[in-house]
Coordinates of C-alpha atoms in Angstrom, one line a residue:
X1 CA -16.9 -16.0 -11.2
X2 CA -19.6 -15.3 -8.5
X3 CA -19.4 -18.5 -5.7
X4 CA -15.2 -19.0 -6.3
X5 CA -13.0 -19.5 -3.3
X6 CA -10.5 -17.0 -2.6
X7 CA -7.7 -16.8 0.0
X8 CA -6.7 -12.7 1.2
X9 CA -3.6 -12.9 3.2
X10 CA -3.8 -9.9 5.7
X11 CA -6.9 -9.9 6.2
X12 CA -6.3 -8.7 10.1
X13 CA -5.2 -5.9 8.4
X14 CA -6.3 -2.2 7.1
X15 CA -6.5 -3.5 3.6
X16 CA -7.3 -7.1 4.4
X17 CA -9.7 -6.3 6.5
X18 CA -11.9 -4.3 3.2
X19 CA -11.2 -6.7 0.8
X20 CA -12.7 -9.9 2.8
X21 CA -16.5 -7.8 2.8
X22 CA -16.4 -6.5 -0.5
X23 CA -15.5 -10.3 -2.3
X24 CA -18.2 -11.5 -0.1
X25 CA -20.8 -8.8 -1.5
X26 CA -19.7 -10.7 -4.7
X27 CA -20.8 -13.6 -3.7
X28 CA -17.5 -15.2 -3.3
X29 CA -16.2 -17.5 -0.4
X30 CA -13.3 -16.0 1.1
X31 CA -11.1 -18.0 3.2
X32 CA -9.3 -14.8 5.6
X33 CA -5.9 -15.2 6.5
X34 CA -4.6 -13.6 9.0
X35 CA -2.1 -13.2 12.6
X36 CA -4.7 -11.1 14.7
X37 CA -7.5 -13.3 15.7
X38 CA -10.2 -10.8 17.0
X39 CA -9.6 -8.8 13.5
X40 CA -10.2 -12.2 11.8
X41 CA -13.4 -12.4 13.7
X42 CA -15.2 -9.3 12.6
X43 CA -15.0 -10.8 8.6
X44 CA -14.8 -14.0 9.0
X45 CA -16.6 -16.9 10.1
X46 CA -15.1 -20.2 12.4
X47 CA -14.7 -21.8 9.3
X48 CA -13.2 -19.3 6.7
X49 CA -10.6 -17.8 9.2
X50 CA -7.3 -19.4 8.5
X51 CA -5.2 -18.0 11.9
X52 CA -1.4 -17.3 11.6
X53 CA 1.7 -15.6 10.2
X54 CA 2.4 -16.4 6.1
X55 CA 4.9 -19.3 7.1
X56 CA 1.7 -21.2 8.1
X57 CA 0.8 -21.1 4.4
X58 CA 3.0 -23.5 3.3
X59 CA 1.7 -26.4 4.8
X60 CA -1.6 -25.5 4.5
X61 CA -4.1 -27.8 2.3
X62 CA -6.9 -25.0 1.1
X63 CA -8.0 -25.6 -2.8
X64 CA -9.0 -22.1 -3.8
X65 CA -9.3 -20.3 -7.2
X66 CA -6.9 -17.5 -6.7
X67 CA -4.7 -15.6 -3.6
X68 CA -5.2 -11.5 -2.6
X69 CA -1.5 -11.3 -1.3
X70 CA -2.2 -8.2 1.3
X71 CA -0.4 -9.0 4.0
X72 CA 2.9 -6.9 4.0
X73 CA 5.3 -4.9 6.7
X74 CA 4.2 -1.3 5.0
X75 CA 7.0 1.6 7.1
X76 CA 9.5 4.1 6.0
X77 CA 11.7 2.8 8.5
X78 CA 12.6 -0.5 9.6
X79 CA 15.3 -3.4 9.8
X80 CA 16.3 -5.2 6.7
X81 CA 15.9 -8.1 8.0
X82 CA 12.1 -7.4 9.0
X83 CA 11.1 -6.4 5.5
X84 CA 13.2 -9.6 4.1
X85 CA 11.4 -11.7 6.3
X86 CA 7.5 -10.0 5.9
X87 CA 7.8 -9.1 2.0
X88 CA 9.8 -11.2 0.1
X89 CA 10.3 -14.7 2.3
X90 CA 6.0 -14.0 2.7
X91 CA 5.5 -13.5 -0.6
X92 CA 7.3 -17.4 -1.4
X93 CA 5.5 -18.9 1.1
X94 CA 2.4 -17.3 -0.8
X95 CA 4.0 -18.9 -4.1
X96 CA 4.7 -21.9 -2.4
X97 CA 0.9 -22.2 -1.6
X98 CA -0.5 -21.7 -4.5
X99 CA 1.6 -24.0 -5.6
X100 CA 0.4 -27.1 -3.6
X101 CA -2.7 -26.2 -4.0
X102 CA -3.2 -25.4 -7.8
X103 CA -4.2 -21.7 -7.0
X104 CA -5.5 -20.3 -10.4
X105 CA -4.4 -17.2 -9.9
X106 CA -2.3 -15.1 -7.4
X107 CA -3.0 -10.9 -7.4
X108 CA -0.3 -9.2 -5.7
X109 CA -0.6 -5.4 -3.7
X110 CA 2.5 -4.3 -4.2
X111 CA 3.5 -0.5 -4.0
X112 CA 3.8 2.9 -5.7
X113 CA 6.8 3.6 -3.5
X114 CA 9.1 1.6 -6.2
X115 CA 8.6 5.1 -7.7
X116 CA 9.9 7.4 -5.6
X117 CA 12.7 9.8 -6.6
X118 CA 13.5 13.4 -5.1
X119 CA 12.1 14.6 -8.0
X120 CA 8.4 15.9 -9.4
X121 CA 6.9 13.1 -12.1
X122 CA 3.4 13.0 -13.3
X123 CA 1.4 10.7 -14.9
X124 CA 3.7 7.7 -13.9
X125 CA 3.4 4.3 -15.8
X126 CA 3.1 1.1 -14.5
X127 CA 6.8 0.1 -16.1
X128 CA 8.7 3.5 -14.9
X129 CA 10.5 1.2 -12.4
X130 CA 14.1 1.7 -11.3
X131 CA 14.0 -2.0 -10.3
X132 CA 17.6 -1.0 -8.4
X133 CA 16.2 1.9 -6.5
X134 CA 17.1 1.5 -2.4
X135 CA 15.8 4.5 -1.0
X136 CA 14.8 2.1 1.8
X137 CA 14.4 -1.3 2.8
X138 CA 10.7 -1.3 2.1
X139 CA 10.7 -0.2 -1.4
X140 CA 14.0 -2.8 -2.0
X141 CA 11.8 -5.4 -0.7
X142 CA 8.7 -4.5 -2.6
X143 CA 11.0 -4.5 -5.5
X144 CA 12.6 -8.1 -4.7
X145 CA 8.8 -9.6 -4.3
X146 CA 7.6 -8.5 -7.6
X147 CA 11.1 -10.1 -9.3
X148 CA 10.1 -13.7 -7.0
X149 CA 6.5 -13.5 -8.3
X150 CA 7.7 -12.8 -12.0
X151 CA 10.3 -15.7 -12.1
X152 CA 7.7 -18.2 -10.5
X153 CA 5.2 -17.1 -13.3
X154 CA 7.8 -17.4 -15.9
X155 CA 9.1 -21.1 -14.1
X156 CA 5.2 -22.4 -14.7
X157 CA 5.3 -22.2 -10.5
X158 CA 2.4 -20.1 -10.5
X159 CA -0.3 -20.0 -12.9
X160 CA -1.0 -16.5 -13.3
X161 CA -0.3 -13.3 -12.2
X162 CA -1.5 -10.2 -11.4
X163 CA 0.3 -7.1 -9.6
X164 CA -1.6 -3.9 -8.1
X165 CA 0.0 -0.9 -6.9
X166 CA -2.8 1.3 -4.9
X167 CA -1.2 5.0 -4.1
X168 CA -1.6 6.0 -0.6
X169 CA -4.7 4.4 0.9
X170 CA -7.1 6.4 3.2
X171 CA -10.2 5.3 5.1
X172 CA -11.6 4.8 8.7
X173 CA -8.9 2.6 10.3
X174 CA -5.9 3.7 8.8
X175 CA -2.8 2.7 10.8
X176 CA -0.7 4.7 9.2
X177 CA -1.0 7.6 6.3
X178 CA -3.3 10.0 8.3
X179 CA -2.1 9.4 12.0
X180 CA 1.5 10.0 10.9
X181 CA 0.5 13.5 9.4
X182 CA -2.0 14.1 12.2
X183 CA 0.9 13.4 14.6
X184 CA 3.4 16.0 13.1
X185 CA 0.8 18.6 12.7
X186 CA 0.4 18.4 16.5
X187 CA 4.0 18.5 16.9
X188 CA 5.4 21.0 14.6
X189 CA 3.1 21.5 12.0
X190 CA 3.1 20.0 8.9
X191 CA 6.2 20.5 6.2
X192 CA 5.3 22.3 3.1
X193 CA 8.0 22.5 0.3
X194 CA 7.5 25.4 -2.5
X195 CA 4.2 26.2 -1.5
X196 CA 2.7 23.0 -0.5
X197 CA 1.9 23.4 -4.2
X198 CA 2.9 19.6 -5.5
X199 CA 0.4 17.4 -6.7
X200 CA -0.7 13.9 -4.7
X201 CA -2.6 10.9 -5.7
X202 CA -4.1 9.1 -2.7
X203 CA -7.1 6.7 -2.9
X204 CA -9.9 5.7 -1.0
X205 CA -9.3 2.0 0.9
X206 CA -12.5 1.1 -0.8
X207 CA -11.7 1.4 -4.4
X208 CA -8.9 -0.1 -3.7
X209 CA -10.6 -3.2 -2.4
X210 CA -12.8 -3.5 -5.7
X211 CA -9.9 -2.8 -8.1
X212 CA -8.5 -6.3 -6.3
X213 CA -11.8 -7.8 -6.4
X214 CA -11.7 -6.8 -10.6
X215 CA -8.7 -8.4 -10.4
X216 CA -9.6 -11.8 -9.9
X217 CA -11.2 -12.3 -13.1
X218 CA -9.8 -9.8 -15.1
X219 CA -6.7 -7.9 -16.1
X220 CA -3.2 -9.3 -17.7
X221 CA -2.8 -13.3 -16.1
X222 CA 0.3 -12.7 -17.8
X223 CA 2.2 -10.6 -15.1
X224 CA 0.0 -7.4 -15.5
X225 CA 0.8 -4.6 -13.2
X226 CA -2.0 -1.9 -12.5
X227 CA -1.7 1.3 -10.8
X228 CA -4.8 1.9 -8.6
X229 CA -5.5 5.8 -7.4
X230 CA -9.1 7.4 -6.8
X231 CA -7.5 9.8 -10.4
X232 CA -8.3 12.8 -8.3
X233 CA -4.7 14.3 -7.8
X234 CA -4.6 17.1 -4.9
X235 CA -2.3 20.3 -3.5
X236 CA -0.9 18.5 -1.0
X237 CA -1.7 21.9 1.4
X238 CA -5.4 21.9 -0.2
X239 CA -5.7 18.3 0.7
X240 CA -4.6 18.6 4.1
X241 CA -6.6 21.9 5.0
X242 CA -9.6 20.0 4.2
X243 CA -8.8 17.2 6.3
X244 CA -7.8 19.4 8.9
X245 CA -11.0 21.7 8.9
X246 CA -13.0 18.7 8.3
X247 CA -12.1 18.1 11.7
X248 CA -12.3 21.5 13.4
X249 CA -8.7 22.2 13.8
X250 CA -7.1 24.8 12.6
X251 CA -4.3 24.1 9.7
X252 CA -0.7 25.0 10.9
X253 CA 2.1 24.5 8.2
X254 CA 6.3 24.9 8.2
X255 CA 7.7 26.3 5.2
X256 CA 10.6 23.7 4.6
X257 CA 13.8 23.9 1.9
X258 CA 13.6 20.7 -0.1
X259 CA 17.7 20.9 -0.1
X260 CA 18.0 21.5 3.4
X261 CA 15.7 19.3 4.1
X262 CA 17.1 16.6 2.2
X263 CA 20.6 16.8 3.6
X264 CA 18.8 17.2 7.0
X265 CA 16.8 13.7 6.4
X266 CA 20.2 12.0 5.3
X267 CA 21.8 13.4 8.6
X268 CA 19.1 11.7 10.6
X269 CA 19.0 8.3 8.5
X270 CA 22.9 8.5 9.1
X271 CA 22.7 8.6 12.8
X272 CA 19.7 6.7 13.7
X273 CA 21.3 3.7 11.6
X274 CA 24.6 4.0 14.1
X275 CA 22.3 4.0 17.2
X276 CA 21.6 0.6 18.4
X277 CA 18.3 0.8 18.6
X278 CA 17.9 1.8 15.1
X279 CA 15.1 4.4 15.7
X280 CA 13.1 6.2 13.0
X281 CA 13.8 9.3 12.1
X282 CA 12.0 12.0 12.4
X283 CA 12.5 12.7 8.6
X284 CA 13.4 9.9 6.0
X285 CA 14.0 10.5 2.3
X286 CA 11.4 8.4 1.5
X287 CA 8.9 10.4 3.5
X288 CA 10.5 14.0 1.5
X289 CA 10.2 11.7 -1.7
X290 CA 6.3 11.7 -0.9
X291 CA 5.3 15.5 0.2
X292 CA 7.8 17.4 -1.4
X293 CA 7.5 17.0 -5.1
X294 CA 4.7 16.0 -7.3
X295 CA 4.2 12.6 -7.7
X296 CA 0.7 11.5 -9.8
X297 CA 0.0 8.1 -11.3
X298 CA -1.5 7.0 -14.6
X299 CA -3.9 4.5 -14.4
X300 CA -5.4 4.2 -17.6
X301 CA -4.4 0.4 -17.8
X302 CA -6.6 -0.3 -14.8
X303 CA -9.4 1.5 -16.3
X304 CA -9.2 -0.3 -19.6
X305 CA -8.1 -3.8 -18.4
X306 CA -9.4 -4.2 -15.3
X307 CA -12.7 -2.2 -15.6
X308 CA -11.3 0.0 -12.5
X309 CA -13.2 3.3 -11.9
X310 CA -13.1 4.7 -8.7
X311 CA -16.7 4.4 -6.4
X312 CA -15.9 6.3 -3.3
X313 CA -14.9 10.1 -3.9
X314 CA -11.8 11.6 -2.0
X315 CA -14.2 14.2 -0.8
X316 CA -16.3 11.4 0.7
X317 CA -13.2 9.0 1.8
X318 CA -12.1 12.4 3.8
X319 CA -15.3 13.1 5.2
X320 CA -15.8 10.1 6.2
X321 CA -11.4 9.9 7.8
X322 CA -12.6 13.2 10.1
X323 CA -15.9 12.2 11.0
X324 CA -14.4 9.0 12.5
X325 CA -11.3 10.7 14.0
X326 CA -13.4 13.1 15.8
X327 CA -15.9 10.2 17.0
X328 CA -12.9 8.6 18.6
X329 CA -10.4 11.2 19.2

């Protein structure tokens, strides 16, 4: 489908801004949709930038064959009303979009956090899904934009569907996974629960960019839901010494209680909530949900359906994180 016009929503942003190069190496025109104009710049050219927030969408005459949908407010902590406003209102004006303008196809990024339990599981399917899980507003909303995609598919709304979950992205501009742990090794070192022993997917910001590039002309239209990891799981303490020594420093871990720490994290989500401000905590559940059990997804779907097979190593996605960091550090 080489020469098709697509729209990526985020396209200012980590993901976004991977996704727009790698459709164009395709071939395909790419319409990049973003709030952050210089971002928009670096991909995009005068007339394939499409500047401002997802409410802008519905109005907006643009005939194209299908709709990434990256844009998203990805935290641990946040107002509900934030997340109702960036995931699940942003994800109807997406639907409303594609539905003035006859969009083919719409292909989702939705998240592997709908998962998360205090509690090891391996080799997760796409439909293991407590669909009422509210460990925090992020994953409810996540939750809630999958249901309004799924009931405009089923309505005739939207053509067709396809949903990607991509575990824990790394690369060079990561906002978020590798600064977070970065900044709590400085602080305190990083928590390590039986060992540090649990295993992780993650997946290199590249692969995750051609799995949604696959998924514009392939996969399930029929509401098919992927999992997208570079099927390398990791110690989480192996992975992060390599990281660390990757970038010359030297690894410093605190041996945690996943009990204490749990009632600890509750504590903190407890109080923060009843300060005005509302300010994160230094320890969510989510985040314990995340380092301190095993958590490794299946993605044999993506494999078979899709075509997915990871192109960029984790070796060479961490590598590449350090060299970076150190450059500009």
């Amino acid at each position: 489908m080489s020469g098709a016009r697509v729209l990526v929503t985020g396209a200012s942003g980590f993901l976004g801004g991977y996704v727009v190069p790698e459709l164009q190496r395709y071939g395909y025109e790419v319409f990049a949709a973003g709030r952050n104009e210089q971002a928009l710049e670096r991909v995009a050219d005068d007339e394939h930038r499409v500047l401002g927030d997802l409410s802008s969408l519905r109005s907006l005459d643009l005939p194209v064959d299908a709709v990434i949908h990256c844009a998203a407010l990805s935290t641990p902590w946040g107002r509900w009303r934030d997340f109702r406003e960036a995931n699940i209102d942003g994800t109807g004006h997406v639907i409303e979009f594609a539905r003035r303008n006859r969009v083919r196809r719409v292909i989702h990024v939705s998240s592997p956090s709908v998962y998360a339990e205090p509690r090891d599981r391996i080799d997760i399917r796409e439909s293991e899904v407590d669909r009422s899980n509210r460990l925090n507003g992020y994953i409810r909303s996540k939750i809630a934009a999958e249901d309004l995609l799924f009931e405009a598919l089923d309505s005739g709304t939207i053509a067709e569907l396809v949903i990607v979950r991509p575990r824990g992205l790394i690369g060079v501009g990561d906002p978020s996974l590798v600064p977070r742990l970065l900044d709590v090794h400085a602080r305190i070192g990083v928590p390590v629960f039986d060992g540090g022993e649990n295993l992780i997917d993650v997946t290199a910001v590249e692969n995750v960019a051609s799995a949604l590039r696959l998924a514009v002309t392939r996969g399930d239209a029929a509401g098919g839901v992927y999992n997208i990891t570079n099927d390398d799981p990791r110690r989480f303490r192996a992975l992060l010494t390599i990281l660390l020594e990757r970038m010359g420093e030297t690894p410093r871990f605190r041996r945690m209680n996943r009990r204490v720490a749990w009632v600890l994290a509750s504590s903190m989500e407890r109080l923060c909530l009843a300060l005005p401000s509302r300010p994160e905590p230094p320890l969510t559940r989510y985040t314990l949900s995340t380092i301190a059990f095993s958590q490794t997804l299946d993605i044999t779907r993506a494999k078979t359906e899709l075509g997915y097979r990871p192109e960029v190593s984790l070796d060479d996605a961490l590598a590449g994180v350090a060299a970076h960091l150190r450059e500009n550090t």
